[in-house]
Amino acid sequence: MADVPDEKTTLTPNEKKAIGDSWAVIYSTKLESGLALFTRLFKEHPEARKLFKNMSATDDLETLAKGAQLKAHATRVMASLNSVVENVEEADILIQLLQDIGTSHAKHKVPEAYFDALGPVVIWLVENKSGAAYSEFVKASWIKVWGVIKPIMVAALNEASK
């Protein structure tokens, strides 16, 4: 099979495989990985905690990570990311999932800037939690897929925010 890019996502079969294989490792510890994602996001962007009720009451990220609210949200986000990765082969489903994510974040008045902030944190997660599945090709594949998925989510966010 030739490594020909998908018309809609521009991802090649090898890139899709790299994304799926690395994600399988990350998702095998979904709660730990989800908490790592949010701990990193809140460390780099403390203002992001203001988007969550009751999460700005403490500056201590360890205490925050022990709370049920962050654990539940981290679990939901990891499940959403898993759905995205599972459907990277199905462009039409992938696009709909991403539009749904953007629309749901509009309801919570999440600014577009947080999608910009999340991309590097997702790449950090891949670098730090995908174990032996990690390579520079994996990183490049994730950077590419984020460049595909972020604009779809942001367009839906902006459309729903009108």
mmCIF file of C-alpha atoms in Angstrom:
data_model
loop_
_atom_site.group_PDB
_atom_site.id
_atom_site.type_symbol
_atom_site.label_atom_id
_atom_site.label_comp_id
_atom_site.label_asym_id
_atom_site.label_seq_id
_atom_site.Cartn_x
_atom_site.Cartn_y
_atom_site.Cartn_z
ATOM 1 C CA MET A 1 0.000 0.000 0.000
ATOM 2 C CA ALA A 2 1.377 3.389 -1.000
ATOM 3 C CA ASP A 3 1.717 6.073 1.637
ATOM 4 C CA VAL A 4 -0.699 8.391 -0.152
ATOM 5 C CA PRO A 5 -2.228 11.272 1.835
ATOM 6 C CA ASP A 6 -5.955 11.225 2.553
ATOM 7 C CA GLU A 7 -7.801 13.855 0.472
ATOM 8 C CA LYS A 8 -9.617 15.382 3.437
ATOM 9 C CA THR A 9 -7.111 15.053 6.282
ATOM 10 C CA THR A 10 -3.842 15.058 4.296
ATOM 11 C CA LEU A 11 -2.616 12.321 6.647
ATOM 12 C CA THR A 12 -0.807 9.362 5.150
ATOM 13 C CA PRO A 13 -1.461 5.775 6.267
ATOM 14 C CA ASN A 14 1.935 5.757 8.033
ATOM 15 C CA GLU A 15 1.080 8.965 9.900
ATOM 16 C CA LYS A 16 -2.307 7.577 10.910
ATOM 17 C CA LYS A 17 -0.627 4.409 12.191
ATOM 18 C CA ALA A 18 1.956 6.404 14.147
ATOM 19 C CA ILE A 19 -0.817 8.459 15.742
ATOM 20 C CA GLY A 20 -2.868 5.360 16.585
ATOM 21 C CA ASP A 21 0.050 3.341 17.950
ATOM 22 C CA SER A 22 1.325 6.149 20.166
ATOM 23 C CA TRP A 23 -2.189 6.968 21.353
ATOM 24 C CA ALA A 24 -2.785 3.339 22.367
ATOM 25 C CA VAL A 25 0.091 3.631 24.834
ATOM 26 C CA ILE A 26 -1.137 6.972 26.181
ATOM 27 C CA TYR A 27 -4.754 5.837 26.445
ATOM 28 C CA SER A 28 -3.787 2.683 28.341
ATOM 29 C CA THR A 29 -3.308 5.025 31.315
ATOM 30 C CA LYS A 30 -6.099 7.428 30.412
ATOM 31 C CA LEU A 31 -6.735 8.912 33.857
ATOM 32 C CA GLU A 32 -3.038 9.424 34.608
ATOM 33 C CA SER A 33 -2.452 10.799 31.108
ATOM 34 C CA GLY A 34 -5.522 13.034 31.268
ATOM 35 C CA LEU A 35 -4.436 14.468 34.611
ATOM 36 C CA ALA A 36 -0.925 15.010 33.218
ATOM 37 C CA LEU A 37 -2.453 16.872 30.265
ATOM 38 C CA PHE A 38 -4.472 19.212 32.479
ATOM 39 C CA THR A 39 -1.719 19.667 35.050
ATOM 40 C CA ARG A 40 0.588 20.754 32.232
ATOM 41 C CA LEU A 41 -2.089 23.016 30.706
ATOM 42 C CA PHE A 42 -2.797 24.684 34.053
ATOM 43 C CA LYS A 43 0.914 25.046 34.811
ATOM 44 C CA GLU A 44 1.570 26.758 31.481
ATOM 45 C CA HIS A 45 -1.752 28.634 31.362
ATOM 46 C CA PRO A 46 -3.045 29.143 34.946
ATOM 47 C CA GLU A 47 -5.789 31.402 33.632
ATOM 48 C CA ALA A 48 -7.386 28.339 32.005
ATOM 49 C CA ARG A 49 -8.583 27.157 35.410
ATOM 50 C CA LYS A 50 -11.055 30.054 35.465
ATOM 51 C CA LEU A 51 -13.044 28.185 32.804
ATOM 52 C CA PHE A 52 -13.855 25.485 35.355
ATOM 53 C CA LYS A 53 -16.107 26.001 38.339
ATOM 54 C CA ASN A 54 -14.341 25.370 41.646
ATOM 55 C CA MET A 55 -10.940 24.774 40.032
ATOM 56 C CA SER A 56 -9.451 28.189 40.698
ATOM 57 C CA ALA A 57 -9.850 27.913 44.478
ATOM 58 C CA THR A 58 -6.370 26.435 44.967
ATOM 59 C CA ASP A 59 -3.013 27.164 43.417
ATOM 60 C CA ASP A 60 -1.805 23.677 44.280
ATOM 61 C CA LEU A 61 -2.020 21.542 41.147
ATOM 62 C CA GLU A 62 -1.449 18.304 43.089
ATOM 63 C CA THR A 63 -4.505 19.006 45.232
ATOM 64 C CA LEU A 64 -6.490 19.924 42.139
ATOM 65 C CA ALA A 65 -5.460 16.682 40.403
ATOM 66 C CA LYS A 66 -6.809 14.658 43.342
ATOM 67 C CA GLY A 67 -10.282 16.171 42.997
ATOM 68 C CA ALA A 68 -13.182 14.362 41.382
ATOM 69 C CA GLN A 69 -14.053 17.313 39.121
ATOM 70 C CA LEU A 70 -10.690 17.367 37.341
ATOM 71 C CA LYS A 71 -10.515 13.564 37.219
ATOM 72 C CA ALA A 72 -13.952 13.444 35.591
ATOM 73 C CA HIS A 73 -13.113 16.140 33.069
ATOM 74 C CA ALA A 74 -9.753 14.570 32.264
ATOM 75 C CA THR A 75 -11.531 11.261 31.655
ATOM 76 C CA ARG A 76 -14.071 12.923 29.325
ATOM 77 C CA VAL A 77 -11.353 14.716 27.365
ATOM 78 C CA MET A 78 -9.333 11.529 26.988
ATOM 79 C CA ALA A 79 -12.453 9.706 25.747
ATOM 80 C CA SER A 80 -13.065 12.504 23.214
ATOM 81 C CA LEU A 81 -9.456 12.380 22.029
ATOM 82 C CA ASN A 82 -9.764 8.615 21.785
ATOM 83 C CA SER A 83 -12.820 8.980 19.539
ATOM 84 C CA VAL A 84 -10.880 11.388 17.356
ATOM 85 C CA VAL A 85 -7.926 9.013 17.052
ATOM 86 C CA GLU A 86 -10.184 6.003 16.446
ATOM 87 C CA ASN A 87 -11.806 7.850 13.547
ATOM 88 C CA VAL A 88 -8.724 9.296 11.902
ATOM 89 C CA GLU A 89 -9.354 6.776 9.091
ATOM 90 C CA GLU A 90 -12.936 8.013 8.628
ATOM 91 C CA ALA A 91 -12.621 11.663 7.616
ATOM 92 C CA ASP A 92 -16.355 12.439 7.558
ATOM 93 C CA ILE A 93 -16.893 11.016 11.063
ATOM 94 C CA LEU A 94 -13.724 12.722 12.286
ATOM 95 C CA ILE A 95 -14.896 16.092 10.997
ATOM 96 C CA GLN A 96 -18.293 15.692 12.666
ATOM 97 C CA LEU A 97 -16.693 14.725 15.988
ATOM 98 C CA LEU A 98 -14.418 17.767 15.840
ATOM 99 C CA GLN A 99 -17.319 20.061 14.989
ATOM 100 C CA ASP A 100 -19.234 18.652 17.949
ATOM 101 C CA ILE A 101 -16.264 19.327 20.240
ATOM 102 C CA GLY A 102 -16.027 22.911 19.008
ATOM 103 C CA THR A 103 -19.758 23.475 19.417
ATOM 104 C CA SER A 104 -19.802 22.034 22.936
ATOM 105 C CA HIS A 105 -16.956 24.315 23.974
ATOM 106 C CA ALA A 106 -18.851 27.350 22.661
ATOM 107 C CA LYS A 107 -21.610 26.582 25.179
ATOM 108 C CA HIS A 108 -19.011 26.954 27.929
ATOM 109 C CA LYS A 109 -17.625 30.154 26.362
ATOM 110 C CA VAL A 110 -14.137 28.685 25.863
ATOM 111 C CA PRO A 111 -11.996 31.230 23.989
ATOM 112 C CA GLU A 112 -10.294 30.151 20.775
ATOM 113 C CA ALA A 113 -6.905 30.829 22.375
ATOM 114 C CA TYR A 114 -7.276 27.741 24.556
ATOM 115 C CA PHE A 115 -7.253 25.509 21.494
ATOM 116 C CA ASP A 116 -3.940 27.182 20.579
ATOM 117 C CA ALA A 117 -2.673 26.485 24.097
ATOM 118 C CA LEU A 118 -3.837 22.878 24.064
ATOM 119 C CA GLY A 119 -1.912 21.836 20.937
ATOM 120 C CA PRO A 120 1.582 22.075 22.456
ATOM 121 C CA VAL A 121 0.302 20.351 25.598
ATOM 122 C CA VAL A 122 -1.023 17.428 23.540
ATOM 123 C CA ILE A 123 2.357 17.217 21.775
ATOM 124 C CA TRP A 124 4.064 17.280 25.189
ATOM 125 C CA LEU A 125 1.792 14.423 26.293
ATOM 126 C CA VAL A 126 2.778 12.387 23.232
ATOM 127 C CA GLU A 127 6.469 13.052 23.891
ATOM 128 C CA ASN A 128 6.209 12.102 27.553
ATOM 129 C CA LYS A 129 3.576 9.373 27.731
ATOM 130 C CA SER A 130 3.851 7.273 24.547
ATOM 131 C CA GLY A 131 6.875 5.325 25.750
ATOM 132 C CA ALA A 132 8.618 3.121 23.203
ATOM 133 C CA ALA A 133 6.048 4.131 20.560
ATOM 134 C CA TYR A 134 7.538 7.643 20.522
ATOM 135 C CA SER A 135 9.746 8.868 17.682
ATOM 136 C CA GLU A 136 10.330 12.123 15.847
ATOM 137 C CA PHE A 137 8.019 10.784 13.118
ATOM 138 C CA VAL A 138 5.301 10.251 15.742
ATOM 139 C CA LYS A 139 5.781 13.813 16.974
ATOM 140 C CA ALA A 140 5.649 15.185 13.428
ATOM 141 C CA SER A 141 2.483 13.157 12.769
ATOM 142 C CA TRP A 142 0.806 14.589 15.871
ATOM 143 C CA ILE A 143 1.845 18.127 14.962
ATOM 144 C CA LYS A 144 0.344 17.557 11.523
ATOM 145 C CA VAL A 145 -2.905 16.071 12.836
ATOM 146 C CA TRP A 146 -3.280 18.950 15.331
ATOM 147 C CA GLY A 147 -2.932 21.295 12.359
ATOM 148 C CA VAL A 148 -5.832 19.422 10.750
ATOM 149 C CA ILE A 149 -8.148 19.074 13.741
ATOM 150 C CA LYS A 150 -7.709 22.433 15.488
ATOM 151 C CA PRO A 151 -9.108 24.575 12.640
ATOM 152 C CA ILE A 152 -12.193 22.347 12.403
ATOM 153 C CA MET A 153 -12.884 22.645 16.134
ATOM 154 C CA VAL A 154 -12.217 26.398 16.128
ATOM 155 C CA ALA A 155 -14.475 26.999 13.114
ATOM 156 C CA ALA A 156 -17.313 25.167 14.869
ATOM 157 C CA LEU A 157 -16.585 27.036 18.114
ATOM 158 C CA ASN A 158 -16.722 30.384 16.335
ATOM 159 C CA GLU A 159 -19.855 29.474 14.368
ATOM 160 C CA ALA A 160 -21.661 28.336 17.516
ATOM 161 C CA SER A 161 -20.525 31.453 19.403
ATOM 162 C CA LYS A 162 -22.315 33.813 16.976
#
